[in-house]
XYZ file of C-alpha atoms in Angstrom:
631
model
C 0.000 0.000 0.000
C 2.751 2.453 0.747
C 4.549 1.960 -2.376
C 1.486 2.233 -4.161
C 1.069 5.903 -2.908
C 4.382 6.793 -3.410
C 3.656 5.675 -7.390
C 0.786 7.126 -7.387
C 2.058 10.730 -6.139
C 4.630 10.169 -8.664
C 3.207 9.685 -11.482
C 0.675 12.515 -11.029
C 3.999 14.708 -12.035
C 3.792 13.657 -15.832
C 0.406 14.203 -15.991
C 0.187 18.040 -13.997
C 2.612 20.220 -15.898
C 3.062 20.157 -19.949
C 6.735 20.434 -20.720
C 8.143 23.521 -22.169
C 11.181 24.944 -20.563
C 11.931 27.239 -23.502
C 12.976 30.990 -22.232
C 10.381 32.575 -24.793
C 8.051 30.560 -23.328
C 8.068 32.529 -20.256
C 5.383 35.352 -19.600
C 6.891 38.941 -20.149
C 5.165 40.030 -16.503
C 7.381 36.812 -14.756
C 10.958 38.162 -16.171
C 10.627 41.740 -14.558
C 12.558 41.824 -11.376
C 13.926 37.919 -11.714
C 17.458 36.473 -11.778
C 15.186 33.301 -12.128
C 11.728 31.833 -13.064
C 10.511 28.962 -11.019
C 8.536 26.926 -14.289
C 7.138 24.300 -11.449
C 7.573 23.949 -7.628
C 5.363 20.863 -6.852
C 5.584 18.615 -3.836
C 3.112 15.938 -2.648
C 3.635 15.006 1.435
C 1.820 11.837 2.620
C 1.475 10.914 5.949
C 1.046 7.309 6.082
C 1.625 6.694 9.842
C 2.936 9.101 13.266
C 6.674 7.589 11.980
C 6.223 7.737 8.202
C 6.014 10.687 5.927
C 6.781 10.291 2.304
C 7.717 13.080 -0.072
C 7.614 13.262 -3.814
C 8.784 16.667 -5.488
C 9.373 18.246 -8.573
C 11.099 21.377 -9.308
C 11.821 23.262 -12.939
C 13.666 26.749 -12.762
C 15.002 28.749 -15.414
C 18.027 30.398 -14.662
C 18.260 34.409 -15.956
C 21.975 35.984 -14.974
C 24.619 34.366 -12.498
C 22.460 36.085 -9.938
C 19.794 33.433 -10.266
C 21.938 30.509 -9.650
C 20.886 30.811 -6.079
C 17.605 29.309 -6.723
C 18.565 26.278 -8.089
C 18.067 24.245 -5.367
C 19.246 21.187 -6.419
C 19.876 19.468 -3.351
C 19.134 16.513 -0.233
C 19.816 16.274 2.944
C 19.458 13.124 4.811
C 20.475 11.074 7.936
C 19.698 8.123 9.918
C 16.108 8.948 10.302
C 15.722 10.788 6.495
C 15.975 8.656 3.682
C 16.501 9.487 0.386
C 14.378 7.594 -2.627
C 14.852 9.082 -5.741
C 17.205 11.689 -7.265
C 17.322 13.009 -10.735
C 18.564 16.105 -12.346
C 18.183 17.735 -16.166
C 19.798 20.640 -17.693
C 18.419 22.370 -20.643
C 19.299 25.276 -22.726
C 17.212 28.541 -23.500
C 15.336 26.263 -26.460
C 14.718 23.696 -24.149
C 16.967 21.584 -25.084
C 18.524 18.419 -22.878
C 22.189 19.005 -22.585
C 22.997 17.277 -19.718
C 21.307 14.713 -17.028
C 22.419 13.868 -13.551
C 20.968 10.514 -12.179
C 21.464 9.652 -7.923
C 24.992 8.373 -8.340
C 26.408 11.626 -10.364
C 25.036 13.910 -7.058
C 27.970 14.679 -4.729
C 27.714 13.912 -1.259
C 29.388 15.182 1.556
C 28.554 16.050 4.883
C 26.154 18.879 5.951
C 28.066 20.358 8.774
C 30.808 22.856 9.649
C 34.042 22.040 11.894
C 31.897 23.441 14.858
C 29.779 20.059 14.946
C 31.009 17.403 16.813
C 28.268 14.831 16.704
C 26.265 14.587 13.627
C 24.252 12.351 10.611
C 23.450 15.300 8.498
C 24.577 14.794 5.058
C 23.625 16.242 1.939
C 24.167 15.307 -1.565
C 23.941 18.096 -4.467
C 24.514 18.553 -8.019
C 27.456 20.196 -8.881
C 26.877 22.498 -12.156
C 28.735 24.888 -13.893
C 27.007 27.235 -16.468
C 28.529 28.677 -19.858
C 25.126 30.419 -20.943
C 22.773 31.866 -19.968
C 19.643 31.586 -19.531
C 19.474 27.694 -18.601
C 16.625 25.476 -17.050
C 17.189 22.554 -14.156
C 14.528 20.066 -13.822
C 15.061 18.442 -10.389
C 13.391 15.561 -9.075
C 13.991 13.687 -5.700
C 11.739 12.107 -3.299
C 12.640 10.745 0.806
C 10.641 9.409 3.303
C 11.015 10.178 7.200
C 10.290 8.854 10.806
C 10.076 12.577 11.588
C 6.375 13.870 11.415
C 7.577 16.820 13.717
C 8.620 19.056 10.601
C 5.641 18.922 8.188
C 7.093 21.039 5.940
C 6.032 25.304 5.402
C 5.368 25.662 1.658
C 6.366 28.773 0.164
C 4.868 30.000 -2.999
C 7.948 32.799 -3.487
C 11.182 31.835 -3.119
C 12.203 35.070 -2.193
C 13.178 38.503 -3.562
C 14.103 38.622 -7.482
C 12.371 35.343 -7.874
C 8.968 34.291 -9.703
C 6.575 31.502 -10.392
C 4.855 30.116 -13.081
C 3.392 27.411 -11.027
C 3.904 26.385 -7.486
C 1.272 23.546 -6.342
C 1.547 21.847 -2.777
C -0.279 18.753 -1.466
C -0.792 17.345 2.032
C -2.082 14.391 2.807
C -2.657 12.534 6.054
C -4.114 8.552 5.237
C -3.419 7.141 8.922
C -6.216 9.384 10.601
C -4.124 11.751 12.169
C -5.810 15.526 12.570
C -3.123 18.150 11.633
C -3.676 22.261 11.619
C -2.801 24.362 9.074
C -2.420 28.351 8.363
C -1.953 30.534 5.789
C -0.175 33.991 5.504
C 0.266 36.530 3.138
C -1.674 34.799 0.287
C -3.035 38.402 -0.406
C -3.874 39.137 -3.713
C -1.839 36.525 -5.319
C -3.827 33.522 -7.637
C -3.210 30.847 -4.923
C -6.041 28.317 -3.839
C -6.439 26.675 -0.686
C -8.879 23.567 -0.703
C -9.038 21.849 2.788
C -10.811 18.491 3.617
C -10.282 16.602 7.232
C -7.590 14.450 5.633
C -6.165 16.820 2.789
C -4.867 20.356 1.928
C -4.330 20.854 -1.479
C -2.933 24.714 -2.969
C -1.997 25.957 -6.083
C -0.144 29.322 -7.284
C 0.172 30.611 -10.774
C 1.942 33.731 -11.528
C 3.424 35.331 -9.148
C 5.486 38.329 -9.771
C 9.316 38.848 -8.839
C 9.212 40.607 -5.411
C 11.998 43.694 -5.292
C 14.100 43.992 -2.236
C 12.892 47.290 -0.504
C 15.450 48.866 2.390
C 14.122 48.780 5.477
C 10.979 46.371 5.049
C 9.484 43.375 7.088
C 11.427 40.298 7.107
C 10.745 37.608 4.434
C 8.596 35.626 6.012
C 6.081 38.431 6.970
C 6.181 38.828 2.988
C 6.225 35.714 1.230
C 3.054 34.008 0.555
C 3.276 30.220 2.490
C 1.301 27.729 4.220
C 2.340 25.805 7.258
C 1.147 22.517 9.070
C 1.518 20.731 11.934
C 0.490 17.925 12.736
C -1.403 16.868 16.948
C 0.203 14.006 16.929
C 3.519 13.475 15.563
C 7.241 11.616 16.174
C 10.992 12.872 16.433
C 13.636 10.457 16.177
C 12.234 7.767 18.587
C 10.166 9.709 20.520
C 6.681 10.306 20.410
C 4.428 12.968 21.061
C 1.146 15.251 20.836
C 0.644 18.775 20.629
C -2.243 20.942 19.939
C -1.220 24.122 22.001
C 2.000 25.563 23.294
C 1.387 24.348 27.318
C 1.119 21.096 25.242
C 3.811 21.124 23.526
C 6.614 22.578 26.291
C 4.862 19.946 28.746
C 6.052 17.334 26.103
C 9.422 18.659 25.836
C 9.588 18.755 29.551
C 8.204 15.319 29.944
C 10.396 13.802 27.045
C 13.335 15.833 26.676
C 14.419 16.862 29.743
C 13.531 14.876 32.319
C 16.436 12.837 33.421
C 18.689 15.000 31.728
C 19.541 17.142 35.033
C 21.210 14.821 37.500
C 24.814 15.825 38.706
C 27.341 14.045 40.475
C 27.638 14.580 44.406
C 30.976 16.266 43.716
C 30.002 18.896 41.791
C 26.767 19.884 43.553
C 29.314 20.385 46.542
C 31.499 22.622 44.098
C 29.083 24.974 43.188
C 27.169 25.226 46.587
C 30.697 26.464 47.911
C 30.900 28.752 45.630
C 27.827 30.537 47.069
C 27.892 29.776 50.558
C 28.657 33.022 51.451
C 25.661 34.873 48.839
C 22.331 35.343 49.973
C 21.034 37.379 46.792
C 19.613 35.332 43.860
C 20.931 37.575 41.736
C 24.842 36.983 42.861
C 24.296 33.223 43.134
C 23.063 33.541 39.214
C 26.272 35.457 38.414
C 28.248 33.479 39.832
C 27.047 29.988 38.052
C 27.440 31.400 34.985
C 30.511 32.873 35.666
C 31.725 29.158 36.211
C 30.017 27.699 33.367
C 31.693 30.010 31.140
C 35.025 29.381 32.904
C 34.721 25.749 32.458
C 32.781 24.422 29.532
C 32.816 25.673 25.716
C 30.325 25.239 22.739
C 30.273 22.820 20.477
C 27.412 21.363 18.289
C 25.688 17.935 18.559
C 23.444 17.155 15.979
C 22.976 13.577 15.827
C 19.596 11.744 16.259
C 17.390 12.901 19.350
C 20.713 14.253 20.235
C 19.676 17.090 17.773
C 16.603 17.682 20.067
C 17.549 16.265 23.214
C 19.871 17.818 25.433
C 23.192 15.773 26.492
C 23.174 15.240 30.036
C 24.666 17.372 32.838
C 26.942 14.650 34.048
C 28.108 14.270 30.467
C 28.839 17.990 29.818
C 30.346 17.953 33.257
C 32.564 15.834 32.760
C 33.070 16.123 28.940
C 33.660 20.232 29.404
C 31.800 21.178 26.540
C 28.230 21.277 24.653
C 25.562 22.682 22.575
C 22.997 25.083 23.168
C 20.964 22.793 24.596
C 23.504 21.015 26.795
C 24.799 23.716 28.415
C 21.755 25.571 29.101
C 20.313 22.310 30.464
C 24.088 22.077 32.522
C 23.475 25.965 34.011
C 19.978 25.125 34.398
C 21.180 22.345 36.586
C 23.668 24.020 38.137
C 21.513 26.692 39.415
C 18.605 24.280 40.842
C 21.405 22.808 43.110
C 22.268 25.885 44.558
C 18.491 26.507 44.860
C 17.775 28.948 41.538
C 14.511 27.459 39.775
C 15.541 28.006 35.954
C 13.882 27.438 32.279
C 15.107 25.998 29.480
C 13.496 28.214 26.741
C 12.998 27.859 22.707
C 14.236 30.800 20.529
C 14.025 31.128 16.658
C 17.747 32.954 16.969
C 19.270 35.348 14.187
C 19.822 39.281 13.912
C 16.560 39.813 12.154
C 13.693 39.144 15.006
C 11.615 36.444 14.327
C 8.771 35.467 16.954
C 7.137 31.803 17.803
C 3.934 31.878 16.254
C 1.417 32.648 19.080
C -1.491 31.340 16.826
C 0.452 28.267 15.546
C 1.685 26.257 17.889
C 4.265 23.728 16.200
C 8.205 23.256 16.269
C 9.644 26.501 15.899
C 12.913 28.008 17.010
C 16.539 26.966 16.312
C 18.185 27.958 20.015
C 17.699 27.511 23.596
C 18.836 30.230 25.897
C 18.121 30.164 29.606
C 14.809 32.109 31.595
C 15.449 32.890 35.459
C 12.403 34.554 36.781
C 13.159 37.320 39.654
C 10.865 39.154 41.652
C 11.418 42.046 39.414
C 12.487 41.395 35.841
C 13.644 38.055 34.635
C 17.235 36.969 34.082
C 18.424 36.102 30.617
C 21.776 33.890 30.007
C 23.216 33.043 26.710
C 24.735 29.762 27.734
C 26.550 29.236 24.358
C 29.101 32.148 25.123
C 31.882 32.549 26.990
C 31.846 36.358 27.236
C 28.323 37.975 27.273
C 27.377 38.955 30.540
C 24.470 37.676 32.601
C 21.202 39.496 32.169
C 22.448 40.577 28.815
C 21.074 38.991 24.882
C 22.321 40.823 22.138
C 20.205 41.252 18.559
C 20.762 37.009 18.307
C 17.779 36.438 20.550
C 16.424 39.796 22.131
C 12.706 40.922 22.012
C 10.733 38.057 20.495
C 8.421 35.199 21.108
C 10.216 32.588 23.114
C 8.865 29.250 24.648
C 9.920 28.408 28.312
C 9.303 24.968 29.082
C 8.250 24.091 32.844
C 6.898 21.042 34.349
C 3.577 22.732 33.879
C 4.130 23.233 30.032
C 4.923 25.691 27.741
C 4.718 29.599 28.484
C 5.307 31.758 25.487
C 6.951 34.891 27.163
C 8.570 37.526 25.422
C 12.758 37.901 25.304
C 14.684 40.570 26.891
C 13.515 43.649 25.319
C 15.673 47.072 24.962
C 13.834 49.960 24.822
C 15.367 52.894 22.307
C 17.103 54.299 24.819
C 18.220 51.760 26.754
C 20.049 51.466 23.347
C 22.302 54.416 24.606
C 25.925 55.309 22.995
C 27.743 58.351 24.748
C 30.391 60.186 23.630
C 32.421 62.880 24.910
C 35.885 64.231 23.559
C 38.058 67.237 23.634
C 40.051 68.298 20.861
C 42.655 70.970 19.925
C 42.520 72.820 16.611
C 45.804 74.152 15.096
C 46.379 76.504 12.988
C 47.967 74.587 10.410
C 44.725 72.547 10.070
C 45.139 69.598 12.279
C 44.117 68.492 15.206
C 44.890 66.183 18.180
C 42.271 64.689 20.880
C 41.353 62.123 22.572
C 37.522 60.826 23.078
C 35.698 58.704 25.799
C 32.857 56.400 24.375
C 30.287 54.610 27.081
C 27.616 52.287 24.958
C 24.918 50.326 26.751
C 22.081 47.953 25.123
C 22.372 46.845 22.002
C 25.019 49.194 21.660
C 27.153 47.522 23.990
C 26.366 43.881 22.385
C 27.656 45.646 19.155
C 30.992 46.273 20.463
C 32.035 44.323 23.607
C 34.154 42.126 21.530
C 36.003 44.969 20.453
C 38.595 44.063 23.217
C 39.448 40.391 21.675
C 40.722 42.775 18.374
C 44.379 42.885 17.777
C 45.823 46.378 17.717
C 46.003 45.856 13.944
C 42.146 45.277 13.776
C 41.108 48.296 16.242
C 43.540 50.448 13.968
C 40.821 49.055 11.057
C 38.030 49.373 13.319
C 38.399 53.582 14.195
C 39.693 53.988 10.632
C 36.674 53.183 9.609
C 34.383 54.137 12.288
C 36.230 57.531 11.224
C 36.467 57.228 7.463
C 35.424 60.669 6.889
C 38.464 62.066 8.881
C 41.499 62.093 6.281
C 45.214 61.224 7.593
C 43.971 59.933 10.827
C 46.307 58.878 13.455
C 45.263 56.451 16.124
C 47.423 56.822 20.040
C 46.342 55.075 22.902
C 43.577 52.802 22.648
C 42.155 51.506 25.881
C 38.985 49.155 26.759
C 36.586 48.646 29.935
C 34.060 45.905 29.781
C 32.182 46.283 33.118
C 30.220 43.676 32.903
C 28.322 44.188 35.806
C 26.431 47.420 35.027
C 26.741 45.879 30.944
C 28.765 48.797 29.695
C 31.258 49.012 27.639
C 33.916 52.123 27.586
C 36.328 52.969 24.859
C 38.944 55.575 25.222
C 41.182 56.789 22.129
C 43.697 59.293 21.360
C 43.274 61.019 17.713
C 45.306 62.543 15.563
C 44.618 64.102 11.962
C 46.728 66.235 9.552
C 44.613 68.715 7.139
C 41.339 68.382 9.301
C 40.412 71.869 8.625
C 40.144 73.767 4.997
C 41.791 77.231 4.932
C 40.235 79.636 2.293
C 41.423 83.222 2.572
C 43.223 82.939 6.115
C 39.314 81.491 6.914
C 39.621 78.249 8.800
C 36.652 75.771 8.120
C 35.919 73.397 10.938
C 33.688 70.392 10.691
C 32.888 70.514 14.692
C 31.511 66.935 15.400
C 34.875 65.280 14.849
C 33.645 61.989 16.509
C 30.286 60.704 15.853
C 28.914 61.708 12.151
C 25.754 59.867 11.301
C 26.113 59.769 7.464
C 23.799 56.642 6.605
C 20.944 58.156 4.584
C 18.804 54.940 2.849
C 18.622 54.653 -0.510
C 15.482 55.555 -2.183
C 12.847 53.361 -3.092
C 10.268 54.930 -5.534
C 6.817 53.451 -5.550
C 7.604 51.392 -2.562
C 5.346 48.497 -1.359
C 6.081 47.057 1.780
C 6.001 48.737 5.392
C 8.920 50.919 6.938
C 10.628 48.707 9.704
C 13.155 50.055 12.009
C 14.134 46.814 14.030
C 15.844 48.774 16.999
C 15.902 52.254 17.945
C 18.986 54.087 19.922
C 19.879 57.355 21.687
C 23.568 58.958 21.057
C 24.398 61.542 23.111
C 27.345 63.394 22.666
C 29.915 66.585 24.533
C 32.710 67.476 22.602
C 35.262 70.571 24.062
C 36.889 72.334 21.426
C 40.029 74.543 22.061
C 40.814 76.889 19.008
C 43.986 78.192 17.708
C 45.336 80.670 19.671
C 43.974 84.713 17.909
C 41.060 82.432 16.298
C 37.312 83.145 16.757
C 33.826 81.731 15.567
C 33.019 84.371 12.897
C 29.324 83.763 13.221
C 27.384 81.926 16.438
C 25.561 78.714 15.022
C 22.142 78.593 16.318
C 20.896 75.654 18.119
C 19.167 73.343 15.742
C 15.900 70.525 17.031
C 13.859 68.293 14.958
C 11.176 66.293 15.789
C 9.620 63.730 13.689
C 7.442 60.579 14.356
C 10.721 58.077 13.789
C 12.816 60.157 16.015
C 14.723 63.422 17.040
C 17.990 65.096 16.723
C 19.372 68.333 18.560
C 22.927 69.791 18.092
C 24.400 73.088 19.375
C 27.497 75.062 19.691
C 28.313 77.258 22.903
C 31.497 79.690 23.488
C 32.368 78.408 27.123
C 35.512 80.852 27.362
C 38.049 82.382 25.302
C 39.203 80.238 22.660
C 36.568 77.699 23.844
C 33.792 76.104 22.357
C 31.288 73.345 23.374
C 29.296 71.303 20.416
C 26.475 69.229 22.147
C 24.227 66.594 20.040
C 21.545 64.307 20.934
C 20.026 61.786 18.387
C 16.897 59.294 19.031
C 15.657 56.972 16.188
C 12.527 55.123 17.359
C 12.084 51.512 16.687
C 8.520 50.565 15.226
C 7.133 49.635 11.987
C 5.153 52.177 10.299
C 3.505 52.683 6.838
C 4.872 52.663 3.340
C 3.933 56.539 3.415
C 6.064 57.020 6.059
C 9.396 55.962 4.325
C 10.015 59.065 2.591
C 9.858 61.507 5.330
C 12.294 58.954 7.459
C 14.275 59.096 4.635
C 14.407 62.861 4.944
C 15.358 62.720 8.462
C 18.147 60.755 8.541
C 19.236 63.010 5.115
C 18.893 66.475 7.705
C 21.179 64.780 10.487
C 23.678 63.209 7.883
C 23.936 67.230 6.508
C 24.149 68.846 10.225
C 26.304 66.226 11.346
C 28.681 67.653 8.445
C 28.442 70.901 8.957
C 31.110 73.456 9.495
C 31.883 76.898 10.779
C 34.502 79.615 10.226
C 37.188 80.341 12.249
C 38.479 83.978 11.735
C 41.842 85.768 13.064
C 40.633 88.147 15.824
């Protein structure tokens, strides 16, 4: 019966889609905006039993430029519990043409890992093609069948930006009675159809346009038209389990993953509980744990079997020094508990563009665990993976999203560590002479906090050859720069991070008729203006707002003066605010103050231009100059 279906579902691929992979054959509207068409994306998913899913695809793109060879996508991964059935390739040219054919044994296979891995069964096997013309079409066939009903798979209808399709059809199919959920998002206006029985989903897209990247908008996946299922009852490598809400599924991750996992040796629950015999705060029994977890362990990946899932045991990293996200958060977490600091292993989908858990679609999300401590005020946050960050402190890899703590109770979607726009804080103050021959010499004092800090806290593992790169180019619009003393203070406690730098630049100031022209804020120009983006169609995002706030003291050449006072300058807009002004403090003296607040949020289409124009006004004021005349 199961081979049956799997003939079935492929065979229905040389009925579906008439062949014709000529380039002319494309529709004019499709080639706008592409580096490739997608001719057919079709897959057919079967779920014959909670361990068996079988999957039959078919995809037919027609690369435009060497741009497009991205979306090729010829490619497999498998392991222990993935197996792969069939595997076929076919190259034509622009006439549609055969030129070349790949069967399973011409695919390369290698593994699918980096040297960070340790443990792992991921392998992949790909087809290795190099192009001499262009355009050029890749029929790709494969099929695989999996114990692993945890992943039903998200169908997208759009690849991505620069991208379109001809045809993209999707199929889900459960025969063994299972119920499963589905949801759609961002089907829009697009020609996609949904049809939905207890025991089937079936979709189909036809021409959809080439999406162009936009600065500043939404992340892909709040873009892109997709599907995504889940189904209540389901299996990962071995393991069974059911899920139909997020309590439900946490509870089984509790239940299945982690219990058992937390036992430590006598020894070392005697080590750590002497390390806090003498601290009665929470708080300084927390920083102190993780103080000795980064001390003693480092992170490596495991991602073999329920391994991949599963976190190794606390005994095991104890005594092995060393594990992955989950192991070591599952180590601190036990670590803490025996010095008597209730902790949560928590889910996170991790990366520098925020991307929640789906509140309304409970299913297995995330990529990352980090570790919850809840406090009688606000919760503590450790990033268990690194040897460096300081407690209570996660950086743009996992701040301010959907997260899943897992308790004996269940699940708890909670929100990450947020930063507010200010907390986001960067200040700056400097002193600076001006000489009369044009340069100058100073030194600066730079205190960052929130993201800002998370930005550049590693700063202090540079060589001196790589901070000489860094303030070159933090400073690139200060010609013949000269770097002195450089000098770092990570306090780590209060999570700030101080820089302080001497300066030195020939020719700093223009000299025009025995006029000196001075270009006051020497030390933190804003000159990022985005780029424009006519007709736009997607939403303004600004991920994460910030405050700078700088002093600088300038001492002119001696018989110098301001020729003419500059008068103190405020704006005030709906994405932020920026104030600068210049003072005479004494003879010879002068004071430039700034302040500049960009406010996180998204915000309408509408809305880009005038942000645009903001940040245009406080790249031209923070380049400003004034004239210096002999007294």
């Amino acid at each position: 019966m199961r081979i049956l279906t799997f003939l079935l579902a492929f065979l229905s691929f040389s009925i579906s889609f008439s062949q014709n992979y000529t380039h002319n054959s494309i529709p004019d509207e499709l080639l706008i905006n592409a580096d490739a068409v997608v001719r057919l994306d079709k897959m057919d998913v079967v779920v014959e039993a909670r361990d068996l899913m079988t999957v039959t695809a078919k995809r037919v793109v027609t690369v435009l430029n060497e741009n497009g060879n991205r979306f090729v996508h010829a490619s497999a991964y498998y392991d222990d519990g993935h197996k792969i059935g069939s595997l076929e390739a076919k190259i034509y040219d622009r006439n549609g043409e055969e030129v070349k054919k790949y069967k399973k044994k011409d695919f390369f296979d290698q593994s699918a890992v980096d040297g960070g891995t340790l443990y792992s069964d991921s392998r992949i096997m790909y087809m290795r093609y190099t192009p001499t013309d262009y355009p050029y079409t890749v029929e790709y066939t494969h099929s695989y069948n999996t114990s692993n009903t945890a992943f039903a798979p998200t169908w997208y209808f759009l690849d991505g930006y620069r991208v379109s399709t001809e045809q993209s059809e999707f199929n889900f199919t459960v025969t063994c009675g299972i119920p499963f959920r589905y949801k759609k998002s961002n089907l829009g206006s697009y020609a996609i159809d949904v049809e939905l029985t207890d025991t089937q989903l079936k979709s189909k897209g036809t021409h959809l346009k080439a999406l162009k990247r936009e600065p500043l908008a939404p992340a892909m996946q709040d873009l892109l038209p997709h599907v995504k299922l889940a189904l209540e009852e389901f299996h990962l490598e071995g393991v069974d389990g059911t899920a139909k809400s997020w309590q439900d599924l946490g509870k089984w991750m509790y239940d299945k993953l982690l219990v058992g996992q937390g036992s430590l040796d006598a020894q070392t629950v005697q080590k750590v509980q002497s390390l806090v015999k003498d601290l009665d705060n929470p708080r300084d029994k927390v920083s102190k744990i993780y103080q000795y977890v980064q001390d003693n362990t480092r992170y490596i990946s495991v991602q073999l079997g329920i391994g991949g899932w599963m976190p190794i045991s606390a005994t095991e990293v104890d005594r092995v020094k060393y594990g992955d996200c989950k192991g070591l958060t599952n180590y601190t977490m036990a670590l803490l508990k025996a010095v008597g600091v209730e902790s949560y292993y928590t889910v996170v989908h991790a990366g520098a563009r925020k991307r929640d858990l789906d509140a309304e679609f409970p299913s297995m999300q995330g990529n990352h665990v980090i570790l919850n401590i809840p406090m009688d005020e606000d919760d503590i946050w450790l990033e268990c993976t690194s040897q460096v960050t300081p407690v209570d402190h996660l950086g743009t890899f996992t701040d301010n999203r959907n997260v899943l703590r897992v308790t004996p109770k269940g699940g708890e979607l909670i929100r990450s560590k947020q930063y507010l726009d200010e907390d986001n804080h960067q200040g700056t103050k400097g002193e600076y002479v001006v000489h009369e021959n044009g340069g100058v010499t100073g030194q600066v004092t730079i205190a960052s906090t929130g993201i800002q800090y998370y930005q550049k806290f590693r700063n202090g593992l540079k060589s001196e050859v790589e901070k000489e790169e860094y303030y070159k180019d933090y400073w690139n619009y200060v010609n013949n720069l000269s770097l002195g003393k450089i000098e770092f203070n990570n306090d780590k406690q209060n999570i700030v991070f101080t820089e302080e730098i001497e300066i030195e630049a020939d020719n700093y100031l223009s000299n025009m008729d025995g006029k000196l022209f001075l270009a006051p804020n020497l030390f933190n120009r804003n000159l990022i203006v985005p780029e424009r983006s006519r007709s736009r169609k997607t939403d303004l995002v600004i991920s994460r707002g910030y405050l700078d706030e700088d002093e600088f003291t300038i001492h002119l050449p001696e018989g110098y003066q301001l020729e003419n006072p500059m008068e103190p300058l405020k704006l005030e807009t709906t994405y932020g605010s920026y104030e600068i002004s210049l003072e005479q403090q004494g003879p010879g003296i002068l004071v430039y103050k700034r302040k500049l607040l960009v406010k996180s949020g998204q915000y309408t289409k509408e809305d880009y231009k005038p942000y645009r124009d903001f940040r245009k006004q406080v790249a031209r004021f923070d380049n400003s100059r004034i004239i210096l005349t002999k007294i």
